[in-house]
Coordinates of C-alpha atoms in Angstrom, one line a residue:
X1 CA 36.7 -5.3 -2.7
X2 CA 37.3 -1.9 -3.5
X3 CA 35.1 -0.5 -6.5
X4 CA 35.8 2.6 -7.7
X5 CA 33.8 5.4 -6.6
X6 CA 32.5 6.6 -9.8
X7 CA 31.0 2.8 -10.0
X8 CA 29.8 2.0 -6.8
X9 CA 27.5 -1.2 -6.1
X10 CA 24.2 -0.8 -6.2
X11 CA 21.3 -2.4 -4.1
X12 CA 17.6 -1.6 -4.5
X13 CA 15.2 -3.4 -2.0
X14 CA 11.6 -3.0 -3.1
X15 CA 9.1 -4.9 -0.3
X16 CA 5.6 -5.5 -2.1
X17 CA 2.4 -3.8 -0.9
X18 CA 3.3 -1.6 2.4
X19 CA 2.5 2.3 3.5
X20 CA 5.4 4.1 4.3
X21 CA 4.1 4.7 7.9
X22 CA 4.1 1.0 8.2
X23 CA 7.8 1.3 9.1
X24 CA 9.1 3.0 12.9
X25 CA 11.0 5.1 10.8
X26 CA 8.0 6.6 9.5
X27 CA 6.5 7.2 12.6
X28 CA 4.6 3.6 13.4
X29 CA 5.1 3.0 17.4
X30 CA 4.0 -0.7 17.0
X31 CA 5.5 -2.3 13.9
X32 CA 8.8 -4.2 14.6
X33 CA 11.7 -2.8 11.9
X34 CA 14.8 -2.1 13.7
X35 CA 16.9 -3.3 10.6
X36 CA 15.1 -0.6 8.3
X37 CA 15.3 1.7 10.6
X38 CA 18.5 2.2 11.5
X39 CA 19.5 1.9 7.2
X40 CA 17.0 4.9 8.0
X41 CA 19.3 6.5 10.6
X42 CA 22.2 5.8 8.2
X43 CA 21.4 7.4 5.3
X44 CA 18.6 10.0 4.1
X45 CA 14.5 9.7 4.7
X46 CA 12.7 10.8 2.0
X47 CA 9.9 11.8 3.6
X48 CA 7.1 13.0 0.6
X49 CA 8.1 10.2 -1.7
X50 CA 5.1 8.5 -3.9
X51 CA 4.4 5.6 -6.3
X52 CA 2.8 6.2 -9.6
X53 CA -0.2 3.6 -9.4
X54 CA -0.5 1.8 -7.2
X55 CA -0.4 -1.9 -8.3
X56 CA 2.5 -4.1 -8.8
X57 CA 3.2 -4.7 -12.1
X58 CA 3.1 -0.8 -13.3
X59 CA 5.4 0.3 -10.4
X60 CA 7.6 -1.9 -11.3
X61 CA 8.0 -1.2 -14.6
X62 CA 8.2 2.4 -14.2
X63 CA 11.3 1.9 -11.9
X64 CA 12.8 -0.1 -14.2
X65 CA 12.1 2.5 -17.4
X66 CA 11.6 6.1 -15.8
X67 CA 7.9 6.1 -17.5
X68 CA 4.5 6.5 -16.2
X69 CA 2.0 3.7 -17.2
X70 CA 0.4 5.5 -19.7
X71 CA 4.2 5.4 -21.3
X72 CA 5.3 1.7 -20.7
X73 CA 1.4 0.7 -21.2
X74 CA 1.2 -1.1 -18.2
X75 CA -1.9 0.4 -16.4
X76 CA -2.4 -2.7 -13.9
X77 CA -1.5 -5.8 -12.1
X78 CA -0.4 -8.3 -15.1
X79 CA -2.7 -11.0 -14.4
X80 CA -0.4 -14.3 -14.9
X81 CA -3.2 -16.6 -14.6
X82 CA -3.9 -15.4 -18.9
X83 CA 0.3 -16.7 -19.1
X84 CA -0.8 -19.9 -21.3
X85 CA -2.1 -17.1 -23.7
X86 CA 1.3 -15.1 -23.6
X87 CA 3.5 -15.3 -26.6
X88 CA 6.8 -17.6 -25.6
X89 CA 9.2 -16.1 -22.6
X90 CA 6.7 -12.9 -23.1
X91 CA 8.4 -9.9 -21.6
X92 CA 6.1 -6.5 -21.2
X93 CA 8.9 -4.2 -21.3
X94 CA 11.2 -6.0 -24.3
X95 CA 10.3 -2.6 -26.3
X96 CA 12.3 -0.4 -23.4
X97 CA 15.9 0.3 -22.0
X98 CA 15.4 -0.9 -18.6
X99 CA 18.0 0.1 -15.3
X100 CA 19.5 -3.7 -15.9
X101 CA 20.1 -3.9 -19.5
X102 CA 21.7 0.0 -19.3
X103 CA 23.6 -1.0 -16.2
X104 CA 25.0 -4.6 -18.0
X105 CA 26.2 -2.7 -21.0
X106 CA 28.2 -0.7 -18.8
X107 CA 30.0 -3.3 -17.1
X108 CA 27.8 -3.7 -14.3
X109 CA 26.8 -7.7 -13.2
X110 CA 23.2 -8.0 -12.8
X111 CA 20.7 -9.8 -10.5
X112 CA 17.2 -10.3 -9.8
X113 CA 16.2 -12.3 -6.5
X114 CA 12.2 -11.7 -5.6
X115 CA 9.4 -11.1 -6.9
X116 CA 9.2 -10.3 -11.1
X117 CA 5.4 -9.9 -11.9
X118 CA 6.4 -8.1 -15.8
X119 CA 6.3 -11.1 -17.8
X120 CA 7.1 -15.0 -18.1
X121 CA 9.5 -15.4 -15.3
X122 CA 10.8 -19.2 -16.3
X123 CA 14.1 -17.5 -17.6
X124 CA 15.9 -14.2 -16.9
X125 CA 14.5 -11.2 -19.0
X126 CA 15.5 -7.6 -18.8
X127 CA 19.4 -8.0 -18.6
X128 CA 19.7 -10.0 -15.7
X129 CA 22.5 -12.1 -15.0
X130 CA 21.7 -14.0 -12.0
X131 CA 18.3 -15.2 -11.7
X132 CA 16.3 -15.9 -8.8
X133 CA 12.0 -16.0 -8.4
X134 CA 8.6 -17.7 -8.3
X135 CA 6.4 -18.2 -10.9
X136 CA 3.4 -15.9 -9.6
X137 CA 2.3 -11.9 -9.2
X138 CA 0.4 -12.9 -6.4
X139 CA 1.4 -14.6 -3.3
X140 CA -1.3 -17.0 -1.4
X141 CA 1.0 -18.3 0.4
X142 CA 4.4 -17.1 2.3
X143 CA 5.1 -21.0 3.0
X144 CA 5.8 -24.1 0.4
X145 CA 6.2 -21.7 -3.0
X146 CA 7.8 -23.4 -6.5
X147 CA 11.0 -21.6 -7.3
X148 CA 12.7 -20.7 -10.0
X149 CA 16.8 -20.8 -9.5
X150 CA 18.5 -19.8 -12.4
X151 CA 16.7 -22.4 -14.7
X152 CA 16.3 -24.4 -11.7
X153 CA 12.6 -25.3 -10.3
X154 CA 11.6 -26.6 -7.3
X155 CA 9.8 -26.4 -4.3
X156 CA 10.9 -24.5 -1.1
X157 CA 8.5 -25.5 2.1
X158 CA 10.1 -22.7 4.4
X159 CA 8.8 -19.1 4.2
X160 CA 9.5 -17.4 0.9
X161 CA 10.9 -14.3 2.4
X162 CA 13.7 -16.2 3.8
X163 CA 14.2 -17.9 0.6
X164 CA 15.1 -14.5 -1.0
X165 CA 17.2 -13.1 1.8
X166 CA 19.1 -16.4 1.5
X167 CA 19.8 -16.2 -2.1
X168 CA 20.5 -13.0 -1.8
X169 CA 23.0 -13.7 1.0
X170 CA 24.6 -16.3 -1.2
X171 CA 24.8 -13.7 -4.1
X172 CA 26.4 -10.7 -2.3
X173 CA 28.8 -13.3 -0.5
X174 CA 30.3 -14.6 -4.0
X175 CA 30.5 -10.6 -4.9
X176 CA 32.9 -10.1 -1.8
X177 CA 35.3 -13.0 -2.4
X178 CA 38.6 -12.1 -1.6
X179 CA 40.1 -14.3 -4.6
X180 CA 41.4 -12.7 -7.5
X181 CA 38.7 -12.2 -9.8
X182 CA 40.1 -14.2 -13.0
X183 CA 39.3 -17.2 -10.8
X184 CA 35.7 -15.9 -9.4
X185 CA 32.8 -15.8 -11.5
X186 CA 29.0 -16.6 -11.1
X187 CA 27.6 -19.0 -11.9
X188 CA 25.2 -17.2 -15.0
X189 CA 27.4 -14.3 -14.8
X190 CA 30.2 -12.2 -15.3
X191 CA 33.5 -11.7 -13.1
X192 CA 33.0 -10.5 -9.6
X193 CA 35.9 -8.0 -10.1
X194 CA 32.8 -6.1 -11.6
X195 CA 30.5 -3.5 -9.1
X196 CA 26.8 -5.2 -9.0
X197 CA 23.3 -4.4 -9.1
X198 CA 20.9 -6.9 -7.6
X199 CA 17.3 -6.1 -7.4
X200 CA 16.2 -7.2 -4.2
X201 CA 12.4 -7.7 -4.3
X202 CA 11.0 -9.4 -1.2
X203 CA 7.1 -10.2 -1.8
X204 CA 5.7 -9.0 1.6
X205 CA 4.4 -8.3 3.7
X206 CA 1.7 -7.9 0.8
X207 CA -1.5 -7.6 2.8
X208 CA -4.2 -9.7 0.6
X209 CA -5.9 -12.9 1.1
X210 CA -5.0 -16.3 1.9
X211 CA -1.6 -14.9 2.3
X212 CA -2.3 -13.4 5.5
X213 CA -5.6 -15.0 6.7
X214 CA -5.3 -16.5 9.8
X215 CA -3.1 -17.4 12.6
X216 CA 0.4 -16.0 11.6
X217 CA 2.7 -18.8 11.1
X218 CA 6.2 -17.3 11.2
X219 CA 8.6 -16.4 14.0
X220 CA 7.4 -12.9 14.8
X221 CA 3.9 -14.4 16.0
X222 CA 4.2 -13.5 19.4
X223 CA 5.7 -9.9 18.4
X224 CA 2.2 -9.1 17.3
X225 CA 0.2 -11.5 19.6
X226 CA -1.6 -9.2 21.7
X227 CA -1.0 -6.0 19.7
X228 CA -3.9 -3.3 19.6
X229 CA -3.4 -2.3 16.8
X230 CA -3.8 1.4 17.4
X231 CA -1.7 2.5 14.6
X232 CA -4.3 1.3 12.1
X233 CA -7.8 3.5 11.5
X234 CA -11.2 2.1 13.1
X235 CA -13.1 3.3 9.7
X236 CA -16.6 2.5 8.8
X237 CA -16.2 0.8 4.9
X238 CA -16.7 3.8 2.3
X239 CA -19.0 3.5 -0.4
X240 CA -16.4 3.7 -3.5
X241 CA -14.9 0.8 -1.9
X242 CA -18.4 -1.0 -1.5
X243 CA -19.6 0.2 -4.8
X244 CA -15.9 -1.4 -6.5
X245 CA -17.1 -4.9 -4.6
X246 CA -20.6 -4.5 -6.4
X247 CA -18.9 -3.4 -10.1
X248 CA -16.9 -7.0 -9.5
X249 CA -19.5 -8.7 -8.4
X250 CA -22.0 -7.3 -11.6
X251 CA -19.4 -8.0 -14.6
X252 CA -18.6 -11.2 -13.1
X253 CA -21.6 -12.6 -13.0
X254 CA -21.8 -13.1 -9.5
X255 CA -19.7 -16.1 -9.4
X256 CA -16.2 -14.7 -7.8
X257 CA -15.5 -13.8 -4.4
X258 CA -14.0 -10.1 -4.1
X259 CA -15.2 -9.7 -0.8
X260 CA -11.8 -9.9 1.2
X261 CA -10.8 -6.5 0.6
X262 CA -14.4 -5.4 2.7
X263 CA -14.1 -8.2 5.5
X264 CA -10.0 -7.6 6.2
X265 CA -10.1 -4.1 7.8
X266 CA -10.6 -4.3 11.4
X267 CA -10.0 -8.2 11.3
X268 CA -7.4 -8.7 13.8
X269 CA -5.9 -11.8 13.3
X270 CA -5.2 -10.3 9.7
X271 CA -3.6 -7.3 10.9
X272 CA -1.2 -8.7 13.0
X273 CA -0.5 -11.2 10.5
X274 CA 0.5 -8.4 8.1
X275 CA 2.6 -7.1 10.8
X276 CA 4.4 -9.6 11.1
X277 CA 5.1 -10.3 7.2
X278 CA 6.3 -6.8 7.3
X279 CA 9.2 -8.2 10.7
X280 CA 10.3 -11.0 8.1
X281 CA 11.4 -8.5 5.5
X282 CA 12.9 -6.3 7.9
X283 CA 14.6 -9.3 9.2
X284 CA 16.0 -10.3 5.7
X285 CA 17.3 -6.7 5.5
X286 CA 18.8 -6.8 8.6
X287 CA 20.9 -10.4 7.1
X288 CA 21.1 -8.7 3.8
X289 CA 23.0 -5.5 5.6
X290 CA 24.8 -7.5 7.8
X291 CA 26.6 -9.1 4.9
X292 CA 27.6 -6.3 2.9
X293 CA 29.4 -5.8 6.4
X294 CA 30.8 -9.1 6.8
X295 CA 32.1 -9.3 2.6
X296 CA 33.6 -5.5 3.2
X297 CA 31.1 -4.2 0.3
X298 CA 29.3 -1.9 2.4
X299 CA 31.3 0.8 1.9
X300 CA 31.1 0.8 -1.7
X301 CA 27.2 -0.3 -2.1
X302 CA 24.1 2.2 -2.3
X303 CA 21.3 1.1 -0.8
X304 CA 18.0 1.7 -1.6
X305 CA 15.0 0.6 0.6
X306 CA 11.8 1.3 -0.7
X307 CA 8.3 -0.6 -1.8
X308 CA 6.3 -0.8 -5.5
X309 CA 3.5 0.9 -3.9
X310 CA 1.9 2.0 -1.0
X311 CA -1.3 0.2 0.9
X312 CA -4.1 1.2 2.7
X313 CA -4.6 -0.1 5.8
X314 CA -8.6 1.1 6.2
X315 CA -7.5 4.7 5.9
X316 CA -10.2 6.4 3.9
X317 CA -12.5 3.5 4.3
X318 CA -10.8 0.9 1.7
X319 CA -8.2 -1.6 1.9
X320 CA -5.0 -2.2 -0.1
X321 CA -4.9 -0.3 -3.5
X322 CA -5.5 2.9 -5.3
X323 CA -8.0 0.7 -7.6
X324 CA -9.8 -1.0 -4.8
X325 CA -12.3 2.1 -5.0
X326 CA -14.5 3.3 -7.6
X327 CA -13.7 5.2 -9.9
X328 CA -9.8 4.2 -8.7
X329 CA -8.2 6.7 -6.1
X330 CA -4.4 8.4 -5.5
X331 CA -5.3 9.1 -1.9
X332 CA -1.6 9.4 -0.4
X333 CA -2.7 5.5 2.5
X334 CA -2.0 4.1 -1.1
X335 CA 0.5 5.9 -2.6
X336 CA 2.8 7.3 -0.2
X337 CA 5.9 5.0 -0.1
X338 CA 9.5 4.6 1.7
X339 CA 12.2 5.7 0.4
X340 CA 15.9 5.5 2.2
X341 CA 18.9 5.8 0.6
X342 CA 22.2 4.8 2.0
X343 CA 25.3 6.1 0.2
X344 CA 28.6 4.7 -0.3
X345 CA 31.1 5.9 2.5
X346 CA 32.7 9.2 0.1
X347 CA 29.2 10.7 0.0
X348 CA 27.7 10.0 2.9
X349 CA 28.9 13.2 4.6
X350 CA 27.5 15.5 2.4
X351 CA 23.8 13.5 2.6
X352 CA 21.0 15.1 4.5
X353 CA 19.3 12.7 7.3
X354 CA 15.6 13.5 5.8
X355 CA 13.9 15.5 2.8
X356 CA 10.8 16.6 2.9
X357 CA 10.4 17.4 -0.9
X358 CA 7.8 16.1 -3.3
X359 CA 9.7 12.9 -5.0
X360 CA 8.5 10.1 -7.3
X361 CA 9.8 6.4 -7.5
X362 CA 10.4 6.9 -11.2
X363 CA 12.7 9.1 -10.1
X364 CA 15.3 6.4 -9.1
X365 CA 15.4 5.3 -13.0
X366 CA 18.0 8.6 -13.6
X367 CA 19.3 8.5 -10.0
X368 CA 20.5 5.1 -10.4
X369 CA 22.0 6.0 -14.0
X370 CA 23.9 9.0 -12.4
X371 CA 25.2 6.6 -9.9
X372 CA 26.9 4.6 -11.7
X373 CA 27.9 7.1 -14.2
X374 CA 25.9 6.8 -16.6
X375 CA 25.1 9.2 -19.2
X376 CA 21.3 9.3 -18.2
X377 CA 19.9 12.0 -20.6
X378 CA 20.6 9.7 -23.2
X379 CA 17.8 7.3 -21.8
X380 CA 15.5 9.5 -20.1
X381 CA 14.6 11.4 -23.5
X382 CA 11.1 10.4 -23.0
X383 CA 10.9 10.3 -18.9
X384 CA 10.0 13.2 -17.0
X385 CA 11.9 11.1 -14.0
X386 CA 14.0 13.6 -11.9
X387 CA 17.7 12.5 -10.8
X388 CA 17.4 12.9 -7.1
X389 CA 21.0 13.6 -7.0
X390 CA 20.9 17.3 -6.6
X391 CA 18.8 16.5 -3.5
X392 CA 21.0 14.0 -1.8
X393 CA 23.8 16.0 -1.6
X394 CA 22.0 19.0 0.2
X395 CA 23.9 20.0 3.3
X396 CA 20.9 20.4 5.3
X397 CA 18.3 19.0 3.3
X398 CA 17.1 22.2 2.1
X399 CA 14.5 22.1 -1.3
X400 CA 15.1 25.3 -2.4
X401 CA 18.8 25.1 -2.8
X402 CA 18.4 23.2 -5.8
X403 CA 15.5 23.9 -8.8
X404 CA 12.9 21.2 -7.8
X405 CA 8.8 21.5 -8.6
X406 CA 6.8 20.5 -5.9
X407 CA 5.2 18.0 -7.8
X408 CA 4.3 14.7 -8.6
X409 CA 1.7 12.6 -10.9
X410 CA 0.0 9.4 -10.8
X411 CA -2.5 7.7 -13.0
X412 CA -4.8 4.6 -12.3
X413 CA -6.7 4.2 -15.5
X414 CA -9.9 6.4 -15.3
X415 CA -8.1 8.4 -12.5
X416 CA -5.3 10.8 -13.8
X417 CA -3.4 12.6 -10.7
X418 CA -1.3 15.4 -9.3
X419 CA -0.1 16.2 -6.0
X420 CA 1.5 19.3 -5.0
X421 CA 2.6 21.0 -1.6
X422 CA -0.6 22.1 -1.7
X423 CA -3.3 20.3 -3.8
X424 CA -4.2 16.7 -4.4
X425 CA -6.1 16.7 -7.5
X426 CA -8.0 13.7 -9.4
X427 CA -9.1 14.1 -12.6
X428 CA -11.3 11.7 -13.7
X429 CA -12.7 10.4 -17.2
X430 CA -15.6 12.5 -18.7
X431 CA -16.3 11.1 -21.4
X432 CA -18.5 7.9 -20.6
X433 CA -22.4 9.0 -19.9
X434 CA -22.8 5.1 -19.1
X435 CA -20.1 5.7 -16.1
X436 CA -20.5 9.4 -15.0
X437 CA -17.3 10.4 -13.0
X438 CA -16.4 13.5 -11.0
X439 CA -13.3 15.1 -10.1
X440 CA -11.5 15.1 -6.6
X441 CA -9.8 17.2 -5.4
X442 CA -8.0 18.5 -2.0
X443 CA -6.6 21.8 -0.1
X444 CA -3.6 20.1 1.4
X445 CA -2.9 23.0 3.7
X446 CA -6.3 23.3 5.3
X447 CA -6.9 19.2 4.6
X448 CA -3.8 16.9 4.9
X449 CA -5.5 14.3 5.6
X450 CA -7.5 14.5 2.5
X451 CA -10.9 14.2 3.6
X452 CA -12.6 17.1 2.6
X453 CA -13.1 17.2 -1.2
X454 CA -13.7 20.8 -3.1
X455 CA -13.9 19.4 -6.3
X456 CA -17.6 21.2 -8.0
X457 CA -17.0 23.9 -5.6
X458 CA -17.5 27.6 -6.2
X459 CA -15.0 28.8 -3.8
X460 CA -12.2 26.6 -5.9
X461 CA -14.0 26.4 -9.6
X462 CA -11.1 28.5 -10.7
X463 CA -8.4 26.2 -8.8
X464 CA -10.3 22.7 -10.4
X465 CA -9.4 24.2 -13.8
X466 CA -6.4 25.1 -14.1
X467 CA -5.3 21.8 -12.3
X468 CA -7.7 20.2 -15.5
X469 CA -5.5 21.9 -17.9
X470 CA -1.9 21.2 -16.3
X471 CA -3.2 17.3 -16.1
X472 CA -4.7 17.5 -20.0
X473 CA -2.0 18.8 -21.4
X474 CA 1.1 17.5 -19.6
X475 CA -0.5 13.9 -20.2
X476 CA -1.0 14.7 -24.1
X477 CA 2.3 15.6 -24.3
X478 CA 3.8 12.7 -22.8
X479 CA 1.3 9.2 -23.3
X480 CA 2.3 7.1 -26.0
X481 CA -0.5 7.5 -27.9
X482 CA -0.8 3.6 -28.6
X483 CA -1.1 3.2 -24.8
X484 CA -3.3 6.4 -24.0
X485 CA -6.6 4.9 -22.4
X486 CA -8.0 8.6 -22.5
X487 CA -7.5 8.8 -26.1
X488 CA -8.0 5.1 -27.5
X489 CA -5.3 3.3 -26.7
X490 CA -5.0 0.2 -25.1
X491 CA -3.2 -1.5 -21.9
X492 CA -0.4 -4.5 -22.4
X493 CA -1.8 -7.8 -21.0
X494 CA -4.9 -6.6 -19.1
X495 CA -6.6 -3.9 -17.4
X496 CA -8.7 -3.8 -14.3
X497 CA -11.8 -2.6 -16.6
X498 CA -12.1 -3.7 -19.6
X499 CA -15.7 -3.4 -19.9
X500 CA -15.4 0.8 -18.6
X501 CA -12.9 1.2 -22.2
X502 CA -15.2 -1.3 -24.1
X503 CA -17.9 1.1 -23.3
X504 CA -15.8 4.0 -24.3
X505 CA -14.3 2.4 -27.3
X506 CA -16.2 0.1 -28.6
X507 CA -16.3 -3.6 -28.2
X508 CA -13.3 -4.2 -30.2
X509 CA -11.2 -2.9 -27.8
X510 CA -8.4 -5.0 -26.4
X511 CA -5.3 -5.3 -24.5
X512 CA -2.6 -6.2 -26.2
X513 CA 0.4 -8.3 -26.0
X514 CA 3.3 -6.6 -27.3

């Protein structure tokens, strides 16, 4: 099938909870990716490209809208075990033009097959045509899942990665039939003779408990058997990750466990278990790239690899996410992301093989748009998303050819972020004497690996404020006020402290459902 080039296909691949130097790509001598790794090889490496919080549900969302949490009002994981209390087939971003609904209005047939995690997934939502997921943000188990097939539920006992890359298989196999396409049409959606976009979004390797407790089950077990696990830091626990476990432990009452995310780093068995999660989606890209080959649509498709958010691995003392600390952190183990992009055949010459600029996944939200020619100003009014078009077709990778800030921002409730080529900053919120916070902030030339934190310093007083003022004000210009958690508003479904805002705001305050 021969799209036209203005309108190529479009796949995006977003894994769930993984470091960008979890890939051999990015520099890991142990992990097991050669699929991603040669897309890698294929297309262009971003190298500096970042999430903007990192938990599921807000990542997502921003992808799919261009907007930073504080915009969409998604500020954390949406916890689907509240779902009975959900208004019917309750969709957190029904109030925004997502990448799906633009694309479908502009002839483009849409899928989702993966992971969902922004509202009631028993039916599609969001402008997808083709419908494929489970009912559930978070995955205890990679083996015996309930499915949902396009109004279809059942159970599938094999491993749930598989599942996806299967469906997905199915799906781009029916988009390269060679029949005319007056006789070839999905089955929930329009004509194949149309280019595609199918959100691929596997739900490893993931990295939390039961998931990957224990004996790894799957058929890259003995990859990881006697691994040593050198690519993963030996760190004592810190104490904002301790100190989180204790906060959990207090407002609970002392009656849930939340003590997996102290007891995973340095447990072996779980490590290697996470490794291998991380070989199964590589292995369903490898399938998944193999047939765009085999339908003759790879020539015609961009392909996106990335992941919602990054992970840490016991980097900086914590495991898994920017709020697994407290206050919540934007340390780059949790942030940093993959990003590759493989263009279709015309404009691969003129790609570079890496950048090294400063890049943001909501940044794909216009890219995407340009793609498939798309009038993306016309969406983006309220995004401060970046097409990253201008950088992909660099001769040699070069930033400065084109007019690119070296910056990026991130948010995580109390914590309010920017990175630069030179300074990681976190700001937090002041304004609770019951919770007193301090800023963070890093000289990324003399401290890459963020460790040493100025913030309260003399030598850099005059660097702290300026960054306060550039976070302050670029944050009141853009928030919707309604979902501005530093100025009264609220977060849709649930937030990750609702006792720190109720002690800020009073005790009326509440998420919302909207």
């Amino acid at each position: 099938m021969n799209h036209s080039q203005e309108r190529p296909n479009i796949l995006l691949i977003m894994a769930d909870n993984h470091p960008a130097n979890l890939l051999g790509c990015y520099g890991n001598t142990e992990i097991h990716t050669p699929h991603i790794d040669r897309l890698s090889r294929q297309g262009t490496q971003f190298k500096q490209a970042y999430c903007v919080n990192a938990m599921c549900s807000p990542c997502r969302a921003s992808v799919l809208t261009g907007l930073m949490p504080s915009q969409h009002g998604i500020h954390t994981w949406i916890d689907d075990r509240n779902m009975d209390t959900w208004p019917a087939h309750w969709n957190a971003l029904a109030e925004f033009d997502t990448l799906p609904e633009i694309l479908k209005s502009h002839g483009y047939q849409t899928a989702l097959i993966g992971k969902y995690h922004l509202g009631d997934p028993s039916a599609s939502q969001n402008g997808f045509d083709h419908w494929v997921t489970f009912p559930h943000g978070h995955t205890r188990n990679f083996w015996g899942n309930s499915v949902i097939d396009n109004g279809d539920v059942y159970t599938y006992d094999g491993h749930i990665v598989d599942f996806f890359t299967n469906k997905a298989v199915d799906y781009l196999q029916t988009c390269g039939a060679k029949t005319s396409s007056s006789h070839v049409t999905l089955s929930s959606g329009p004509p194949t003779d149309k280019p595609f976009f199918l959100c691929l979004t596997y739900n490893g390797p993931y990295g939390h408990w039961p998931a990957i407790q224990g004996t790894t089950r799957n058929r890259f077990a003995k990859q990881y058997a006697n691994c040593p696990m050198r690519s993963v830091p030996r760190e004592g626990l810190s104490w904002p990750a301790i100190e989180k476990y204790l906060l959990r432990q207090h407002k609970s009452g002392g009656g849930l466990d939340y003590s997996a995310p102290l007891r995973i780093p340095n447990d072996m068995t779980s490590l290697r278990n996470y490794f291998s999660q991380m070989s199964m989606v590589d292995d369903g890209v490898g399938q998944i790239l193999a047939t765009l080959d085999e339908q003759d649509l790879a020539a015609d498709t961009l392909v996106i690899y990335t992941c919602d958010h990054g992970f840490s691995l016991g980097h900086h003392g914590f495991w898994g996410h920017g709020q697994a600390t407290w206050p919540a952190n934007t340390h780059a183990a949790a942030f940093h992301i993959p990003l590759i992009v493989r263009q279709p055949d015309h404009l691969q010459a003129q790609a570079p093989s890496t950048i090294d600029t400063l890049v943001s996944q909501i940044d794909l939200y216009p890219t995407l748009l340009d793609v498939a020619g798309v009038g993306a100003e016309s969406y983006t009014t309220k995004s401060v998303a970046r097409s990253l078009a201008s950088l992909l077709t660099l001769v040699n990778g070069a930033a400065e050819e084109v007019d690119w800030e070296e910056l990026i921002w991130m948010e995580q409730e109390e914590t309010r972020a920017l990175r630069t080529d030179r300074w990681l900053f976190m700001q937090r919120f002041s304004n609770c004497p019951a919770y007193p916070l301090k800023n963070t902030l890093y000289d990324l030339r003399d401290d890459p690996d963020e460790r040493n934190d100025v913030a309260g310093t003399l030598d850099y007083a005059e660097v702290e404020a300026t960054l306060t003022r550039q976070a302050n004000e670029f944050f009141d210009q853009i928030a919707a006020p309604q979902y501005n958690l530093w100025r009264g508003g609220t977060a849709k479904s649930n937030s990750d402290k609702p006792w720190f805002w109720r002690t800020v705001w009073g005790e009326t305050w509440s998420p919302v459902l909207e």
